[in-house]
């Protein structure tokens, strides 16, 4: 049976080779002739400061993804809050198609909206201010015009600041806001949503509409396998099934 795969929040980095190894094992195990597509819903890398930051890790990842794409499996990417500077150059190197921040796809007859999910964490006012700035037209251009060493320093300082800030925030502030979820459903006129970002894998009901959240890869490989009958959210040894209507 034909299948489509979804992943998010791997946070790949040279500092955690075990996650890279788990990702390669995932590809070896799950990618075959029956897979139609692989969707990567952001925060694929721990940090991305520009397509010109050539590193062995990103090159290895691109090589593996390009081989998958060349085999006929479509690879799609939606930016996360850690890797929103991934551009057309790296996407071409990896054989990925870049999608808008919120994209509606036809998943075996079911309309579903895909997104990273950080835009729905509207209670985190501090982060949303940065998000609006960083996704604007001028900030990315300004950053990418800076020397590579400077961008790496900015990214390092931003990660430190973010970790300290999160320690002082309640858990609900770092999660999606229910009203923002319903607004996203209404904006796209769909009843199914898939996203990541919060690192809280689960299937949620919103008054007849369903939100599926992917987990991170720090401890377990979290992914979704979808086919014509429904989808399965996998996280470690846990499996949760959702049947399409």
PDB file of C-alpha atoms in Angstrom:
ATOM      1  CA  UNK A   1       0.000   0.000   0.000  1.00  0.00           C
ATOM      2  CA  UNK A   2       1.197   3.496  -0.847  1.00  0.00           C
ATOM      3  CA  UNK A   3       2.413   5.524   2.130  1.00  0.00           C
ATOM      4  CA  UNK A   4       3.479   9.060   3.025  1.00  0.00           C
ATOM      5  CA  UNK A   5       5.879   9.863   5.877  1.00  0.00           C
ATOM      6  CA  UNK A   6       6.079  12.907   8.135  1.00  0.00           C
ATOM      7  CA  UNK A   7       8.876  13.940  10.522  1.00  0.00           C
ATOM      8  CA  UNK A   8       9.756  17.059  12.508  1.00  0.00           C
ATOM      9  CA  UNK A   9      12.108  18.384  15.171  1.00  0.00           C
ATOM     10  CA  UNK A  10      15.151  16.183  14.630  1.00  0.00           C
ATOM     11  CA  UNK A  11      17.435  19.105  15.553  1.00  0.00           C
ATOM     12  CA  UNK A  12      20.326  17.510  13.653  1.00  0.00           C
ATOM     13  CA  UNK A  13      23.774  18.661  14.700  1.00  0.00           C
ATOM     14  CA  UNK A  14      27.334  17.393  14.716  1.00  0.00           C
ATOM     15  CA  UNK A  15      27.136  17.384  18.517  1.00  0.00           C
ATOM     16  CA  UNK A  16      24.524  14.599  18.490  1.00  0.00           C
ATOM     17  CA  UNK A  17      25.607  11.964  15.957  1.00  0.00           C
ATOM     18  CA  UNK A  18      23.178   9.467  17.505  1.00  0.00           C
ATOM     19  CA  UNK A  19      20.227  11.425  16.129  1.00  0.00           C
ATOM     20  CA  UNK A  20      21.794  11.515  12.664  1.00  0.00           C
ATOM     21  CA  UNK A  21      22.355   7.756  12.872  1.00  0.00           C
ATOM     22  CA  UNK A  22      18.717   7.272  13.919  1.00  0.00           C
ATOM     23  CA  UNK A  23      17.571   9.366  10.957  1.00  0.00           C
ATOM     24  CA  UNK A  24      19.655   7.342   8.503  1.00  0.00           C
ATOM     25  CA  UNK A  25      18.266   4.140  10.027  1.00  0.00           C
ATOM     26  CA  UNK A  26      14.759   5.551   9.638  1.00  0.00           C
ATOM     27  CA  UNK A  27      15.401   6.170   5.940  1.00  0.00           C
ATOM     28  CA  UNK A  28      16.853   2.700   5.444  1.00  0.00           C
ATOM     29  CA  UNK A  29      13.890   1.110   7.213  1.00  0.00           C
ATOM     30  CA  UNK A  30      10.965   3.111   5.854  1.00  0.00           C
ATOM     31  CA  UNK A  31      11.857   4.399   2.397  1.00  0.00           C
ATOM     32  CA  UNK A  32      10.923   1.991  -0.367  1.00  0.00           C
ATOM     33  CA  UNK A  33       9.045   1.906  -3.682  1.00  0.00           C
ATOM     34  CA  UNK A  34       5.667   2.254  -1.920  1.00  0.00           C
ATOM     35  CA  UNK A  35       6.510   5.603  -0.312  1.00  0.00           C
ATOM     36  CA  UNK A  36       5.041   8.560  -2.203  1.00  0.00           C
ATOM     37  CA  UNK A  37       6.579  11.379  -0.193  1.00  0.00           C
ATOM     38  CA  UNK A  38       8.550  12.458   2.869  1.00  0.00           C
ATOM     39  CA  UNK A  39       7.447  15.690   4.562  1.00  0.00           C
ATOM     40  CA  UNK A  40       9.896  17.421   6.922  1.00  0.00           C
ATOM     41  CA  UNK A  41       8.000  19.912   9.100  1.00  0.00           C
ATOM     42  CA  UNK A  42      10.793  22.108  10.373  1.00  0.00           C
ATOM     43  CA  UNK A  43      13.574  22.186  12.965  1.00  0.00           C
ATOM     44  CA  UNK A  44      15.281  19.514  10.901  1.00  0.00           C
ATOM     45  CA  UNK A  45      18.591  21.088  11.926  1.00  0.00           C
ATOM     46  CA  UNK A  46      19.488  22.451  15.336  1.00  0.00           C
ATOM     47  CA  UNK A  47      20.513  25.694  13.698  1.00  0.00           C
ATOM     48  CA  UNK A  48      20.863  27.013  10.153  1.00  0.00           C
ATOM     49  CA  UNK A  49      22.740  30.241   9.494  1.00  0.00           C
ATOM     50  CA  UNK A  50      22.696  30.134   5.704  1.00  0.00           C
ATOM     51  CA  UNK A  51      23.161  27.851   2.720  1.00  0.00           C
ATOM     52  CA  UNK A  52      26.782  28.991   2.470  1.00  0.00           C
ATOM     53  CA  UNK A  53      27.652  27.372   5.816  1.00  0.00           C
ATOM     54  CA  UNK A  54      28.986  24.197   4.235  1.00  0.00           C
ATOM     55  CA  UNK A  55      29.507  21.452   6.797  1.00  0.00           C
ATOM     56  CA  UNK A  56      30.083  17.715   6.538  1.00  0.00           C
ATOM     57  CA  UNK A  57      26.821  16.953   8.347  1.00  0.00           C
ATOM     58  CA  UNK A  58      24.579  19.058   6.116  1.00  0.00           C
ATOM     59  CA  UNK A  59      26.324  17.706   3.013  1.00  0.00           C
ATOM     60  CA  UNK A  60      25.806  14.112   4.174  1.00  0.00           C
ATOM     61  CA  UNK A  61      22.135  14.800   4.869  1.00  0.00           C
ATOM     62  CA  UNK A  62      21.702  16.425   1.471  1.00  0.00           C
ATOM     63  CA  UNK A  63      23.317  13.453  -0.260  1.00  0.00           C
ATOM     64  CA  UNK A  64      20.934  10.999   1.421  1.00  0.00           C
ATOM     65  CA  UNK A  65      17.849  13.094   0.703  1.00  0.00           C
ATOM     66  CA  UNK A  66      18.862  13.710  -2.910  1.00  0.00           C
ATOM     67  CA  UNK A  67      19.228   9.966  -3.452  1.00  0.00           C
ATOM     68  CA  UNK A  68      15.709   9.476  -2.095  1.00  0.00           C
ATOM     69  CA  UNK A  69      14.353  12.226  -4.317  1.00  0.00           C
ATOM     70  CA  UNK A  70      16.121  10.797  -7.372  1.00  0.00           C
ATOM     71  CA  UNK A  71      14.553   7.410  -6.636  1.00  0.00           C
ATOM     72  CA  UNK A  72      11.090   8.919  -7.074  1.00  0.00           C
ATOM     73  CA  UNK A  73      10.116   9.751  -3.486  1.00  0.00           C
ATOM     74  CA  UNK A  74       9.156  13.408  -3.263  1.00  0.00           C
ATOM     75  CA  UNK A  75      10.779  15.296  -0.385  1.00  0.00           C
ATOM     76  CA  UNK A  76       9.023  18.397   0.966  1.00  0.00           C
ATOM     77  CA  UNK A  77      10.253  20.854   3.579  1.00  0.00           C
ATOM     78  CA  UNK A  78       8.509  23.447   5.760  1.00  0.00           C
ATOM     79  CA  UNK A  79      10.721  25.829   7.719  1.00  0.00           C
ATOM     80  CA  UNK A  80      10.909  25.669  11.504  1.00  0.00           C
ATOM     81  CA  UNK A  81      12.045  28.259  14.003  1.00  0.00           C
ATOM     82  CA  UNK A  82      15.604  26.841  13.974  1.00  0.00           C
ATOM     83  CA  UNK A  83      16.107  26.464  10.216  1.00  0.00           C
ATOM     84  CA  UNK A  84      13.973  29.145   8.555  1.00  0.00           C
ATOM     85  CA  UNK A  85      17.059  30.389   6.666  1.00  0.00           C
ATOM     86  CA  UNK A  86      17.287  27.213   4.577  1.00  0.00           C
ATOM     87  CA  UNK A  87      17.091  28.496   1.029  1.00  0.00           C
ATOM     88  CA  UNK A  88      16.727  27.377  -2.553  1.00  0.00           C
ATOM     89  CA  UNK A  89      20.409  26.442  -2.888  1.00  0.00           C
ATOM     90  CA  UNK A  90      20.391  23.829  -0.142  1.00  0.00           C
ATOM     91  CA  UNK A  91      16.904  22.668  -1.100  1.00  0.00           C
ATOM     92  CA  UNK A  92      18.178  21.929  -4.614  1.00  0.00           C
ATOM     93  CA  UNK A  93      21.247  20.169  -3.229  1.00  0.00           C
ATOM     94  CA  UNK A  94      19.003  17.936  -1.111  1.00  0.00           C
ATOM     95  CA  UNK A  95      16.319  17.429  -3.752  1.00  0.00           C
ATOM     96  CA  UNK A  96      13.719  19.086  -1.501  1.00  0.00           C
ATOM     97  CA  UNK A  97      10.747  21.197  -2.479  1.00  0.00           C
ATOM     98  CA  UNK A  98      10.236  24.162  -0.140  1.00  0.00           C
ATOM     99  CA  UNK A  99       6.620  24.685   0.911  1.00  0.00           C
ATOM    100  CA  UNK A 100       4.885  27.744   2.406  1.00  0.00           C
ATOM    101  CA  UNK A 101       4.752  27.973   6.211  1.00  0.00           C
ATOM    102  CA  UNK A 102       1.195  26.637   6.144  1.00  0.00           C
ATOM    103  CA  UNK A 103       0.433  24.246   3.308  1.00  0.00           C
ATOM    104  CA  UNK A 104      -2.709  22.275   2.522  1.00  0.00           C
ATOM    105  CA  UNK A 105      -2.197  18.924   0.811  1.00  0.00           C
ATOM    106  CA  UNK A 106      -4.476  16.162  -0.379  1.00  0.00           C
ATOM    107  CA  UNK A 107      -3.471  13.146   1.679  1.00  0.00           C
ATOM    108  CA  UNK A 108      -5.128  10.192  -0.037  1.00  0.00           C
ATOM    109  CA  UNK A 109      -8.412  12.063  -0.366  1.00  0.00           C
ATOM    110  CA  UNK A 110      -8.245  13.915   2.967  1.00  0.00           C
ATOM    111  CA  UNK A 111      -7.367  17.592   3.057  1.00  0.00           C
ATOM    112  CA  UNK A 112      -4.764  18.356   5.729  1.00  0.00           C
ATOM    113  CA  UNK A 113      -2.909  21.517   6.690  1.00  0.00           C
ATOM    114  CA  UNK A 114       0.791  21.113   7.455  1.00  0.00           C
ATOM    115  CA  UNK A 115       2.900  23.571   9.457  1.00  0.00           C
ATOM    116  CA  UNK A 116       5.760  23.665  11.901  1.00  0.00           C
ATOM    117  CA  UNK A 117       3.427  25.020  14.580  1.00  0.00           C
ATOM    118  CA  UNK A 118       5.366  27.801  16.291  1.00  0.00           C
ATOM    119  CA  UNK A 119       3.024  30.485  14.945  1.00  0.00           C
ATOM    120  CA  UNK A 120       0.208  28.985  17.056  1.00  0.00           C
ATOM    121  CA  UNK A 121       2.144  29.494  20.325  1.00  0.00           C
ATOM    122  CA  UNK A 122       0.633  32.948  20.600  1.00  0.00           C
ATOM    123  CA  UNK A 123       0.874  33.156  24.400  1.00  0.00           C
ATOM    124  CA  UNK A 124       4.660  33.405  24.084  1.00  0.00           C
ATOM    125  CA  UNK A 125       4.615  37.124  23.321  1.00  0.00           C
ATOM    126  CA  UNK A 126       8.396  37.515  23.432  1.00  0.00           C
ATOM    127  CA  UNK A 127       8.956  34.778  20.861  1.00  0.00           C
ATOM    128  CA  UNK A 128       6.165  35.970  18.560  1.00  0.00           C
ATOM    129  CA  UNK A 129       7.773  39.413  18.362  1.00  0.00           C
ATOM    130  CA  UNK A 130      11.021  37.814  17.230  1.00  0.00           C
ATOM    131  CA  UNK A 131       9.172  35.554  14.824  1.00  0.00           C
ATOM    132  CA  UNK A 132       7.469  38.456  13.069  1.00  0.00           C
ATOM    133  CA  UNK A 133      10.811  40.205  12.699  1.00  0.00           C
ATOM    134  CA  UNK A 134      12.809  37.189  11.577  1.00  0.00           C
ATOM    135  CA  UNK A 135      10.232  36.143   8.969  1.00  0.00           C
ATOM    136  CA  UNK A 136       9.985  39.652   7.527  1.00  0.00           C
ATOM    137  CA  UNK A 137      11.618  40.724   4.284  1.00  0.00           C
ATOM    138  CA  UNK A 138      14.518  42.732   5.717  1.00  0.00           C
ATOM    139  CA  UNK A 139      15.863  40.683   8.656  1.00  0.00           C
ATOM    140  CA  UNK A 140      16.814  37.519   6.715  1.00  0.00           C
ATOM    141  CA  UNK A 141      18.470  39.603   3.998  1.00  0.00           C
ATOM    142  CA  UNK A 142      20.425  41.570   6.572  1.00  0.00           C
ATOM    143  CA  UNK A 143      21.565  38.449   8.402  1.00  0.00           C
ATOM    144  CA  UNK A 144      22.604  36.614   5.240  1.00  0.00           C
ATOM    145  CA  UNK A 145      24.648  39.632   4.188  1.00  0.00           C
ATOM    146  CA  UNK A 146      26.714  39.340   7.371  1.00  0.00           C
ATOM    147  CA  UNK A 147      29.932  37.278   7.573  1.00  0.00           C
ATOM    148  CA  UNK A 148      29.466  33.635   8.426  1.00  0.00           C
ATOM    149  CA  UNK A 149      31.353  33.929  11.723  1.00  0.00           C
ATOM    150  CA  UNK A 150      29.006  36.711  12.824  1.00  0.00           C
ATOM    151  CA  UNK A 151      25.882  34.727  11.967  1.00  0.00           C
ATOM    152  CA  UNK A 152      27.173  31.756  13.940  1.00  0.00           C
ATOM    153  CA  UNK A 153      27.799  33.990  16.951  1.00  0.00           C
ATOM    154  CA  UNK A 154      24.300  35.483  16.701  1.00  0.00           C
ATOM    155  CA  UNK A 155      22.783  31.993  16.491  1.00  0.00           C
ATOM    156  CA  UNK A 156      24.818  30.770  19.485  1.00  0.00           C
ATOM    157  CA  UNK A 157      23.782  33.747  21.611  1.00  0.00           C
ATOM    158  CA  UNK A 158      20.150  33.340  20.534  1.00  0.00           C
ATOM    159  CA  UNK A 159      20.117  29.687  21.621  1.00  0.00           C
ATOM    160  CA  UNK A 160      21.546  30.596  25.027  1.00  0.00           C
ATOM    161  CA  UNK A 161      18.972  33.360  25.480  1.00  0.00           C
ATOM    162  CA  UNK A 162      16.149  31.070  24.373  1.00  0.00           C
ATOM    163  CA  UNK A 163      17.072  28.328  26.846  1.00  0.00           C
ATOM    164  CA  UNK A 164      17.214  30.793  29.727  1.00  0.00           C
ATOM    165  CA  UNK A 165      13.931  32.369  28.702  1.00  0.00           C
ATOM    166  CA  UNK A 166      12.106  29.022  28.495  1.00  0.00           C
ATOM    167  CA  UNK A 167      13.136  28.105  32.048  1.00  0.00           C
ATOM    168  CA  UNK A 168      11.015  30.966  33.342  1.00  0.00           C
ATOM    169  CA  UNK A 169       7.922  30.259  31.234  1.00  0.00           C
ATOM    170  CA  UNK A 170       4.983  28.072  32.189  1.00  0.00           C
ATOM    171  CA  UNK A 171       4.448  24.956  30.098  1.00  0.00           C
ATOM    172  CA  UNK A 172       1.173  26.243  28.642  1.00  0.00           C
ATOM    173  CA  UNK A 173       2.902  29.356  27.306  1.00  0.00           C
ATOM    174  CA  UNK A 174       5.229  27.181  25.248  1.00  0.00           C
ATOM    175  CA  UNK A 175       2.339  25.134  23.844  1.00  0.00           C
ATOM    176  CA  UNK A 176      -0.104  26.063  21.089  1.00  0.00           C
ATOM    177  CA  UNK A 177      -3.029  28.307  22.017  1.00  0.00           C
ATOM    178  CA  UNK A 178      -6.440  26.671  21.360  1.00  0.00           C
ATOM    179  CA  UNK A 179      -7.876  29.769  19.717  1.00  0.00           C
ATOM    180  CA  UNK A 180      -4.957  29.964  17.300  1.00  0.00           C
ATOM    181  CA  UNK A 181      -5.475  26.300  16.439  1.00  0.00           C
ATOM    182  CA  UNK A 182      -9.137  26.865  15.595  1.00  0.00           C
ATOM    183  CA  UNK A 183      -8.261  29.937  13.552  1.00  0.00           C
ATOM    184  CA  UNK A 184      -5.808  27.874  11.525  1.00  0.00           C
ATOM    185  CA  UNK A 185      -8.422  25.193  10.895  1.00  0.00           C
ATOM    186  CA  UNK A 186     -10.930  27.845   9.809  1.00  0.00           C
ATOM    187  CA  UNK A 187      -8.458  29.698   7.586  1.00  0.00           C
ATOM    188  CA  UNK A 188      -7.759  26.596   5.535  1.00  0.00           C
ATOM    189  CA  UNK A 189     -11.217  24.986   5.755  1.00  0.00           C
ATOM    190  CA  UNK A 190      -9.832  21.603   6.775  1.00  0.00           C
ATOM    191  CA  UNK A 191     -10.514  19.158   9.596  1.00  0.00           C
ATOM    192  CA  UNK A 192      -7.036  17.655   9.948  1.00  0.00           C
ATOM    193  CA  UNK A 193      -3.768  19.319  10.959  1.00  0.00           C
ATOM    194  CA  UNK A 194      -0.232  17.961  11.353  1.00  0.00           C
ATOM    195  CA  UNK A 195       2.535  19.944  13.042  1.00  0.00           C
ATOM    196  CA  UNK A 196       5.571  19.695  15.291  1.00  0.00           C
ATOM    197  CA  UNK A 197       7.481  22.286  17.360  1.00  0.00           C
ATOM    198  CA  UNK A 198       6.062  21.598  20.825  1.00  0.00           C
ATOM    199  CA  UNK A 199       7.780  18.197  21.240  1.00  0.00           C
ATOM    200  CA  UNK A 200       4.525  16.805  22.667  1.00  0.00           C
ATOM    201  CA  UNK A 201       3.437  13.925  20.401  1.00  0.00           C
ATOM    202  CA  UNK A 202      -0.301  13.291  20.597  1.00  0.00           C
ATOM    203  CA  UNK A 203      -3.557  13.234  18.658  1.00  0.00           C
ATOM    204  CA  UNK A 204      -5.963  15.950  19.819  1.00  0.00           C
ATOM    205  CA  UNK A 205      -9.658  16.467  19.140  1.00  0.00           C
ATOM    206  CA  UNK A 206     -10.898  20.022  18.635  1.00  0.00           C
ATOM    207  CA  UNK A 207     -14.643  19.650  18.386  1.00  0.00           C
ATOM    208  CA  UNK A 208     -14.569  17.189  15.518  1.00  0.00           C
ATOM    209  CA  UNK A 209     -11.367  18.526  13.992  1.00  0.00           C
ATOM    210  CA  UNK A 210      -8.161  16.590  14.590  1.00  0.00           C
ATOM    211  CA  UNK A 211      -4.661  17.894  15.337  1.00  0.00           C
ATOM    212  CA  UNK A 212      -1.735  15.474  15.169  1.00  0.00           C
ATOM    213  CA  UNK A 213       1.507  16.572  16.830  1.00  0.00           C
ATOM    214  CA  UNK A 214       4.875  15.053  15.991  1.00  0.00           C
ATOM    215  CA  UNK A 215       7.446  14.593  18.734  1.00  0.00           C
ATOM    216  CA  UNK A 216      11.149  15.372  18.753  1.00  0.00           C
ATOM    217  CA  UNK A 217      14.046  12.952  18.217  1.00  0.00           C
ATOM    218  CA  UNK A 218      16.099  13.606  21.361  1.00  0.00           C
ATOM    219  CA  UNK A 219      15.097  10.267  22.912  1.00  0.00           C
ATOM    220  CA  UNK A 220      12.801   8.575  20.382  1.00  0.00           C
ATOM    221  CA  UNK A 221      12.310   8.746  16.623  1.00  0.00           C
ATOM    222  CA  UNK A 222       8.898  10.368  16.166  1.00  0.00           C
ATOM    223  CA  UNK A 223       7.175  10.026  12.795  1.00  0.00           C
ATOM    224  CA  UNK A 224       3.835   9.582  11.060  1.00  0.00           C
ATOM    225  CA  UNK A 225       2.990   6.928   8.496  1.00  0.00           C
ATOM    226  CA  UNK A 226      -0.120   7.730   6.428  1.00  0.00           C
ATOM    227  CA  UNK A 227      -1.959   5.628   3.880  1.00  0.00           C
ATOM    228  CA  UNK A 228      -5.393   5.673   2.247  1.00  0.00           C
ATOM    229  CA  UNK A 229      -7.162   4.469   5.400  1.00  0.00           C
ATOM    230  CA  UNK A 230      -5.581   6.799   7.942  1.00  0.00           C
ATOM    231  CA  UNK A 231      -2.383   7.599   9.758  1.00  0.00           C
ATOM    232  CA  UNK A 232      -0.303   6.242  12.612  1.00  0.00           C
ATOM    233  CA  UNK A 233       1.649   8.467  14.977  1.00  0.00           C
ATOM    234  CA  UNK A 234       4.770   6.629  16.123  1.00  0.00           C
ATOM    235  CA  UNK A 235       6.952   7.748  19.014  1.00  0.00           C
ATOM    236  CA  UNK A 236       9.322   5.224  20.491  1.00  0.00           C
ATOM    237  CA  UNK A 237       7.269   2.097  21.192  1.00  0.00           C
ATOM    238  CA  UNK A 238       3.987   4.030  21.273  1.00  0.00           C
ATOM    239  CA  UNK A 239       1.536   3.875  18.355  1.00  0.00           C
ATOM    240  CA  UNK A 240      -1.667   5.882  17.985  1.00  0.00           C
ATOM    241  CA  UNK A 241      -3.951   5.319  14.990  1.00  0.00           C
ATOM    242  CA  UNK A 242      -6.282   7.801  13.339  1.00  0.00           C
ATOM    243  CA  UNK A 243      -8.697   6.536  10.672  1.00  0.00           C
ATOM    244  CA  UNK A 244      -9.766   8.939   7.965  1.00  0.00           C
ATOM    245  CA  UNK A 245     -13.479   9.623   7.665  1.00  0.00           C
TER     246      UNK A 245
END
